[in-house]
Coordinates of C-alpha atoms and ligand atoms in Angstrom, one line a residue:
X19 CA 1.4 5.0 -31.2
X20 CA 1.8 1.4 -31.8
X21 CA 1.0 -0.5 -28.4
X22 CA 3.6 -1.8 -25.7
X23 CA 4.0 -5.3 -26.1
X24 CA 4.1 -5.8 -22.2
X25 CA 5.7 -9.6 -23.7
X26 CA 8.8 -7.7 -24.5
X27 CA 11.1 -7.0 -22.4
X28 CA 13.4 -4.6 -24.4
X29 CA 10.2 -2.5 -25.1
X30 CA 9.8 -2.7 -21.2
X31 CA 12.5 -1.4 -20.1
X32 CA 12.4 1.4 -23.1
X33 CA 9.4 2.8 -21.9
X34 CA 10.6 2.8 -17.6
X35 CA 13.7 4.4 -17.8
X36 CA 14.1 4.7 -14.1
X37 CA 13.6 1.4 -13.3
X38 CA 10.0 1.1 -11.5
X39 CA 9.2 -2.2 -12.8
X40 CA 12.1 -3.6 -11.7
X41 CA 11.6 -1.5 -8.1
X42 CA 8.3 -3.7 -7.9
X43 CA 9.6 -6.8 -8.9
X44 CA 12.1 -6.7 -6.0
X45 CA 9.2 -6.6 -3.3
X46 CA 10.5 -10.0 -1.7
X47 CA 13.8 -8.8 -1.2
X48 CA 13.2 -5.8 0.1
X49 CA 10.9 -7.2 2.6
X50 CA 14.1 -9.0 3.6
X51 CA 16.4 -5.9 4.0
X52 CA 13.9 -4.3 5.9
X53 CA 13.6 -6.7 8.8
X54 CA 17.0 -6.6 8.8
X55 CA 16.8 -2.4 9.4
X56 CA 14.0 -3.1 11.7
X57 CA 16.4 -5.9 14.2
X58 CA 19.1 -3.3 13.3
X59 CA 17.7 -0.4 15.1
X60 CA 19.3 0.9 18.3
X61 CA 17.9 2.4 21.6
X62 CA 14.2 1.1 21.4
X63 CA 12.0 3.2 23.4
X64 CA 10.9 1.3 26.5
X65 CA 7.3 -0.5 26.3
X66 CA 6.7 0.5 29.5
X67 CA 3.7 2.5 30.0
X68 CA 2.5 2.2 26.2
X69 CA -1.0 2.4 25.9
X70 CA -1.5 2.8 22.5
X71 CA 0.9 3.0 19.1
X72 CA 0.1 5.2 16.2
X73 CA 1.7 6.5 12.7
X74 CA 2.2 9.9 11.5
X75 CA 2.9 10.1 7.6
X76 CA 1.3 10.9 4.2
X77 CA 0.6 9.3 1.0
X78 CA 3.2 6.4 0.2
X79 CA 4.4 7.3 3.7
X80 CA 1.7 6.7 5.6
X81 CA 0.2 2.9 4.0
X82 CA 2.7 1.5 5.9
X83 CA 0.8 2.2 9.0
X84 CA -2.7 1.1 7.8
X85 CA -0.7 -2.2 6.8
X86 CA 0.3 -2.8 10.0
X87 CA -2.3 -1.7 11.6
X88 CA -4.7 -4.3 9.9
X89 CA -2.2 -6.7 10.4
X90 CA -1.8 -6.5 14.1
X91 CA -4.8 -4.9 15.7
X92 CA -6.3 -8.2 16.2
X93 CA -3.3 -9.2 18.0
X94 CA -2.1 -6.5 19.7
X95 CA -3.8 -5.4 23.2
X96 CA -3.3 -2.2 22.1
X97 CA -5.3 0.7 19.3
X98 CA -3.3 1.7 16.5
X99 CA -4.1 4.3 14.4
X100 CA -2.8 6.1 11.3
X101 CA -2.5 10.0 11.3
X102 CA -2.9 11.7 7.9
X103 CA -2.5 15.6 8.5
X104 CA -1.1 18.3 10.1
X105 CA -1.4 17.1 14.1
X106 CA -2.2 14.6 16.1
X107 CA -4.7 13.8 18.5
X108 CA -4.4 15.9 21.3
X109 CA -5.3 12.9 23.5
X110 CA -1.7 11.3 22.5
X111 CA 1.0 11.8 25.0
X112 CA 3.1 9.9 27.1
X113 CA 1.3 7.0 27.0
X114 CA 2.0 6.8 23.1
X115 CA 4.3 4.6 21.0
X116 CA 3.8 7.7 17.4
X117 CA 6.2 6.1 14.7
X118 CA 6.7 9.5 12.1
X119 CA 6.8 7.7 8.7
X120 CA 8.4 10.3 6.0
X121 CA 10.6 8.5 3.5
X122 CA 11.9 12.1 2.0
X123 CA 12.0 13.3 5.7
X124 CA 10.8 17.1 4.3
X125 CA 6.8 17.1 4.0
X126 CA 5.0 19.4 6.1
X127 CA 2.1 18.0 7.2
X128 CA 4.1 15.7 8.7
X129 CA 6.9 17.4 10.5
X130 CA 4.1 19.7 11.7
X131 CA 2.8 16.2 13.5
X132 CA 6.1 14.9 14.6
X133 CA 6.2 18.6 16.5
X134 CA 2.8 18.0 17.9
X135 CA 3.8 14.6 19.0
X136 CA 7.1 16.4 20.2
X137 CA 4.9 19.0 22.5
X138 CA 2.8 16.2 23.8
X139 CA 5.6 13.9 25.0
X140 CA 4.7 11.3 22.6
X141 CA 7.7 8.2 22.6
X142 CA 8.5 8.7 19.1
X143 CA 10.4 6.4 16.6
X144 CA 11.1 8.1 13.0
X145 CA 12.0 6.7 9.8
X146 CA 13.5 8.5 7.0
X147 CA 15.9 8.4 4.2
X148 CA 17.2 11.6 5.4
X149 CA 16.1 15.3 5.2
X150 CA 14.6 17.4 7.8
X151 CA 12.8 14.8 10.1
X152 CA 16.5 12.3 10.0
X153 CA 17.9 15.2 11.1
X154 CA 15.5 16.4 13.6
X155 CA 16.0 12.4 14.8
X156 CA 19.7 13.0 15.1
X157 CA 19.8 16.2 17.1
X158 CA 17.1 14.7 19.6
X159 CA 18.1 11.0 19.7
X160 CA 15.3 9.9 18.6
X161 CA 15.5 6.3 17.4
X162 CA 15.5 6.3 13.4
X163 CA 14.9 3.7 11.0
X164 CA 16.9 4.3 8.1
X165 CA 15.5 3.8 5.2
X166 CA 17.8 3.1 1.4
X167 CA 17.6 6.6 -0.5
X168 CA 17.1 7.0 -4.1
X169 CA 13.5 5.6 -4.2
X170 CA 10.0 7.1 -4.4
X171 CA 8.6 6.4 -1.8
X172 CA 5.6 4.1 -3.1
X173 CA 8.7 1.9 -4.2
X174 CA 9.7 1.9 -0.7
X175 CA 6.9 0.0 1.0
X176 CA 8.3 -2.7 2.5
X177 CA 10.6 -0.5 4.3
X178 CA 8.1 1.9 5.5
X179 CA 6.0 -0.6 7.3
X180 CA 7.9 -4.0 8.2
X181 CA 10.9 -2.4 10.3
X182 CA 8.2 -1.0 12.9
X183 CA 6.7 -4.2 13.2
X184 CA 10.0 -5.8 13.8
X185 CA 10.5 -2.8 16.3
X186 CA 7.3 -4.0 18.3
X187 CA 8.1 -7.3 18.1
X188 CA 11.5 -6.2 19.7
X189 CA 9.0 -4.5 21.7
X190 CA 7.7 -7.5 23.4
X191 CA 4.3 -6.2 21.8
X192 CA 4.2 -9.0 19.1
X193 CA 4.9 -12.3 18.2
X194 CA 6.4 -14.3 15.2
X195 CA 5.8 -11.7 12.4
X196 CA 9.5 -11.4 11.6
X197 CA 9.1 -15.2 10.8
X198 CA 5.4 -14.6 9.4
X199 CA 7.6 -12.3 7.0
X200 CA 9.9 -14.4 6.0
X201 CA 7.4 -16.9 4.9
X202 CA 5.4 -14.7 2.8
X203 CA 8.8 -13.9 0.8
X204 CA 8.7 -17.3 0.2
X205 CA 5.2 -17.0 -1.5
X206 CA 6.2 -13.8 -3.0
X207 CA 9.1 -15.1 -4.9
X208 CA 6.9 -17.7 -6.7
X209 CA 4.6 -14.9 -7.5
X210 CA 7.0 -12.9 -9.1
X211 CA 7.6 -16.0 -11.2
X212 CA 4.1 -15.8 -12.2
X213 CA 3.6 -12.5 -12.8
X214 CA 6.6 -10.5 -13.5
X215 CA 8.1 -9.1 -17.1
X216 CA 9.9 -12.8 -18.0
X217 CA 6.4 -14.6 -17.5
X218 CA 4.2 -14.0 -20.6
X219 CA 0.9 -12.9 -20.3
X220 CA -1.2 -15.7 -21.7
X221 CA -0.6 -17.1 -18.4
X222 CA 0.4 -14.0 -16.4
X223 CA -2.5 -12.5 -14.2
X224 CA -0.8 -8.8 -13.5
X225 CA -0.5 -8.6 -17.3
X226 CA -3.8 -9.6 -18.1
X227 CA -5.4 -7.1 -15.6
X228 CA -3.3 -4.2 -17.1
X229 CA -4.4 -5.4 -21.0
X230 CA -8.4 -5.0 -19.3
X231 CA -7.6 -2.2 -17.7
X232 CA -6.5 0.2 -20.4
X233 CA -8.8 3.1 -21.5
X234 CA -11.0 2.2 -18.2
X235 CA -11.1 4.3 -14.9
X236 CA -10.0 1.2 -12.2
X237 CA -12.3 1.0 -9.3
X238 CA -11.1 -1.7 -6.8
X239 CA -13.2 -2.8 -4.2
X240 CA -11.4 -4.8 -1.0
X241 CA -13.5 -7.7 0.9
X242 CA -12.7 -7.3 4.7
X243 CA -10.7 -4.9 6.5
X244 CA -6.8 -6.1 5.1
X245 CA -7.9 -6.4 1.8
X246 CA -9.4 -2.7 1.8
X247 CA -6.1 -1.3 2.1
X248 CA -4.8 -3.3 -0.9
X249 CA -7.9 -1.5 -2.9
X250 CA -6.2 1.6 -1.4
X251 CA -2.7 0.9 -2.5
X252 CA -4.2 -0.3 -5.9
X253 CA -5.7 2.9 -6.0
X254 CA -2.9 4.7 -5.2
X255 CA -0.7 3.1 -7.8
X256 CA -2.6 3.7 -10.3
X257 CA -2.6 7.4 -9.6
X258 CA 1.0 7.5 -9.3
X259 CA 2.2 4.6 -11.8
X260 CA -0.7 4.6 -14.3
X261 CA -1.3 8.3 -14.1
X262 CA -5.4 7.6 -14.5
X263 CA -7.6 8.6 -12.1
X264 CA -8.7 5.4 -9.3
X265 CA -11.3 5.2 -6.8
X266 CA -11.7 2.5 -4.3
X267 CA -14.0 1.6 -1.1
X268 CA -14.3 -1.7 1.1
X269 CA -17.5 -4.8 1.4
X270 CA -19.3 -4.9 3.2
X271 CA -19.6 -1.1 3.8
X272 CA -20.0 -0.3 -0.1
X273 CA -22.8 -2.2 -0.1
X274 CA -24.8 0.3 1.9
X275 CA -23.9 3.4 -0.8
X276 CA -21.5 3.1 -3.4
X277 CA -23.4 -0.1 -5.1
X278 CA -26.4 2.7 -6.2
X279 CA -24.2 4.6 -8.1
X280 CA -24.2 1.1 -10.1
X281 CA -28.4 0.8 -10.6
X282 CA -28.6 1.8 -14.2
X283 CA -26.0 1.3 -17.1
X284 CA -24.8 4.6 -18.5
X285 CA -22.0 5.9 -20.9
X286 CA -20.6 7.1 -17.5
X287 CA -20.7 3.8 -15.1
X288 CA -19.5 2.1 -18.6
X289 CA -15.9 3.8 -18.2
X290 CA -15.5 1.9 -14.4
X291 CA -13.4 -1.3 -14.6
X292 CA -14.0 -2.6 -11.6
X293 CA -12.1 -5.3 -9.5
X294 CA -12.8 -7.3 -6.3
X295 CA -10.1 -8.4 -4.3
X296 CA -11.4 -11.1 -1.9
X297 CA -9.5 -13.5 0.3
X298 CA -9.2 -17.3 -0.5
X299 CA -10.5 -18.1 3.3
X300 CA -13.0 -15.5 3.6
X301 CA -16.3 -16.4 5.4
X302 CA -19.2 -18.1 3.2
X303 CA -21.0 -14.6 4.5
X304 CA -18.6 -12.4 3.0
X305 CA -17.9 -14.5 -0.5
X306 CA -21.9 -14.6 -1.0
X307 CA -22.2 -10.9 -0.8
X308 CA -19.3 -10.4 -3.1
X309 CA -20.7 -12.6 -5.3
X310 CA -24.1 -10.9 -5.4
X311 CA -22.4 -7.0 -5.0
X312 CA -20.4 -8.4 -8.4
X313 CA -23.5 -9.0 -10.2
X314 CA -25.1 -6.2 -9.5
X315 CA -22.0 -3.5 -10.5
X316 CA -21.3 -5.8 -13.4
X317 CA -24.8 -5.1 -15.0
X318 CA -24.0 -1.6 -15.0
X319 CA -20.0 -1.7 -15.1
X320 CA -17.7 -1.7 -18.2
X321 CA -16.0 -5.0 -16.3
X322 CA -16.1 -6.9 -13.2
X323 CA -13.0 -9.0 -12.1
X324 CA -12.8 -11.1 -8.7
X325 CA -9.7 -11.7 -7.9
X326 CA -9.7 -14.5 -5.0
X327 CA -6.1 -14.1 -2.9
X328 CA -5.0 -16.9 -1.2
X329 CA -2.3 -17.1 1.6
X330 CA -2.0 -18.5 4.9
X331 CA -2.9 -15.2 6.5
X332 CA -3.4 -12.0 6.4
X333 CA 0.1 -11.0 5.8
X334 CA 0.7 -13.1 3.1
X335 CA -2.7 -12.2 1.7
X336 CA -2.0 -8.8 2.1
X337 CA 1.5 -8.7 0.5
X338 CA 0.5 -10.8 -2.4
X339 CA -2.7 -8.5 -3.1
X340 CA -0.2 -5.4 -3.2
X341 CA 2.1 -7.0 -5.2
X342 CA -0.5 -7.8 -7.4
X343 CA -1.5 -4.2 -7.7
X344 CA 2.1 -2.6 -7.8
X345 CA 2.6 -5.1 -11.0
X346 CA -0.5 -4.0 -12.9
X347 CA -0.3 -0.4 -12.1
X348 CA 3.1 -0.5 -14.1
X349 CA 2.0 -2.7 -16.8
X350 CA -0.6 -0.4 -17.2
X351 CA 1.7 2.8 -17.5
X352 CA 3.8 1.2 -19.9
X353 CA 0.8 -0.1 -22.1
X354 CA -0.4 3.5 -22.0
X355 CA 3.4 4.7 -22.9
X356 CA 3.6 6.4 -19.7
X357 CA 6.8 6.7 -17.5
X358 CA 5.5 5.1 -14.5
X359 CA 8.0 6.9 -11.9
X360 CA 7.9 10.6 -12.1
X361 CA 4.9 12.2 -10.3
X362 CA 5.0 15.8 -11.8
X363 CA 1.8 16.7 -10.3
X364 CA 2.9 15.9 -6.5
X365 CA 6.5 17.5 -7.2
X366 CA 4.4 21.0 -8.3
X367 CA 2.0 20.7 -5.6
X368 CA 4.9 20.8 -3.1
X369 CA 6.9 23.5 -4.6
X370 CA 3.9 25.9 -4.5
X371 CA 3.5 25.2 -1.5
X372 CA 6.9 25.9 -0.2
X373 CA 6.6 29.2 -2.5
X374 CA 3.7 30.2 -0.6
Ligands
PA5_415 O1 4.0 8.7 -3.4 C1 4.4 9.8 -3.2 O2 5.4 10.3 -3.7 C2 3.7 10.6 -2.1 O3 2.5 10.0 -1.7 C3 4.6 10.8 -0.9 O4 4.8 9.6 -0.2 C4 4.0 11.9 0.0 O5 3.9 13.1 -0.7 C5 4.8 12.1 1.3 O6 6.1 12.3 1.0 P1 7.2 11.5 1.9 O7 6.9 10.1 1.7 O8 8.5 11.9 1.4 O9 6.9 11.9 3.3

């Protein structure tokens, strides 16, 4: 098969014929639409008595809450937390603010939370794009986020994490981040200048990284506790979007395991592609160890990229690293002349398990 010429734009769209490319490319609006669901929502549950807020949700479900939860921890008084499974904490009641993330509204793991969360008299927000949880919000007026159909749901980030933190700034629980938002569209827009299908890949970065990236296995390691989940969504993505297998882990923890799977050069450790994602304003602490962590995988790796993110804080950071990633991760399906939206393997996986 003759390869994609990611430069060409009618081969592009050839080879996505659902659209996913252009799903990523319109991050910075939908970042927009969804603080607009998120000032939209009706009956807010009352702060009062809130100890502590959590998330309930699973794969492209579920990121939303480790997104926010980076993003505010440091300035909310309160723990969040992000619940991947079957229940929740049994120490979660009352005193809990449990937002039950599932964009098709039907996966099991987590109704079987939201009921946990039901039993234990958690305050409980839902968001959905319909299905069995939108419904179960309906019949119990529970507040629900609505969230635009028609998508998969890793194509639905913005929506599955922004509107909850507009809900807590409604919440009186934080401050400015509908405007810290808007601001990072801003930067977003001029990234997808950069780096989207019109912008050619001698000096676009998201095309480059797919072009090194081909044939490889990615492993993406995140500097710092926001920039670990962008390894994970990269990860992710390239699961999903690339259909190659991804692995992922965070500095400065790595550093005390993963980097001896690195020691010696082998026909194995040669396969691993292997990017850094650091930010522009990280401490001269953390860039030195990335820098000496890079040298040591890169004597073993196949290929070592730092990519240095910049932004004026850690949400704009943040969104540009996983716009970054959601770019690359379809460039890199379409180089490999793979439709990057279906996800057969997660479609058979569920049906089984509703057979069984
Ligand atoms: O990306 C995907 O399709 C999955 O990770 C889903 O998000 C996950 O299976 C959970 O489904 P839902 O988001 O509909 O709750």
């Amino acid at each position: 098969m003759a390869e994609v010429n990611l430069d060409d734009v009618a081969q592009l769209a050839a080879g996505d014929p659902s659209g996913m490319l252009g799903e990523v490319e319109g991050l910075p609006a939908q970042c927009l639409e969804a603080l607009e669901i998120g000032r939209g929502l009706q009956d807010l549950p009352s702060s009062a008595g809130i100890r502590r807020v959590a998330f309930a949700g699973m794969g492209g479900s579920a990121i939303g809450g480790d997104v926010l939860r980076v993003l505010l921890q440091d300035e909310v008084s309160l723990p969040i937390t992000v619940h991947r499974g079957y229940s929740i904490p049994l120490s979660m009641g009352r005193d809990t603010l449990l937002f039950a993330v599932s964009y098709s509204g039907n996966t099991e793991e987590t109704l079987s939370a939201v009921e946990a969360a039901m039993r234990q008299g958690c305050a409980i927000v839902a968001a959905s794009s319909g299905g069995t949880l939108s419904r179960w919000a309906e019949d119990s007026g529970l507040p629900l986020i609505r969230v635009p159909a028609g998508k998969q749901p890793r194509a639905a980030l913005a929506y599955l994490s922004l509107p909850m933190g507009v809900v807590l700034e409604r919440m009186g629980m934080v401050e400015g981040f509908s405007s810290r938002v808007e601001r990072a569209v801003e930067k977003l827009r001029k990234k997808k200048e950069e780096w989207g299908r019109l912008s050619p890949t001698q000096s676009n970065l998201a095309k480059q990284m797919a072009h090194r990236l081909v044939g490889k296995i990615p492993v993406i390691y995140g500097a710092g506790e926001a920039l670990s989940v962008a390894a994970y969504r990269w990860k992710c993505q390239f699961n999903e979007n690339s259909k190659v297998p991804a692995f992922c882990h965070a500095l400065p923890e790595m550093d005390h395991n993963e980097i001896v799977g690195f020691q010696e050069r082998s026909d194995l450790t040669r396969l691993l592609e292997v990017v850094f994602l650091v930010s522009e304003d990280e401490t001269p602490r953390m860039r030195r160890r990335v820098e000496i962590t890079a040298e040591i995988v890169g004597e073993a790796a196949g290929g070592v990229t730092v990519l240095h993110v910049g932004g004026a804080n850690d949400l704009e950071r943040l969104f540009t690293a996983l716009f970054l990633g959601d770019l690359v991760s379809v460039y890199l399906a379409l180089l490999r002349g793979i439709d990057p939206t279906p996800v057969e393997s997660i479609a058979a996986l569920k049906k089984r398990m509703a057979e069984a």
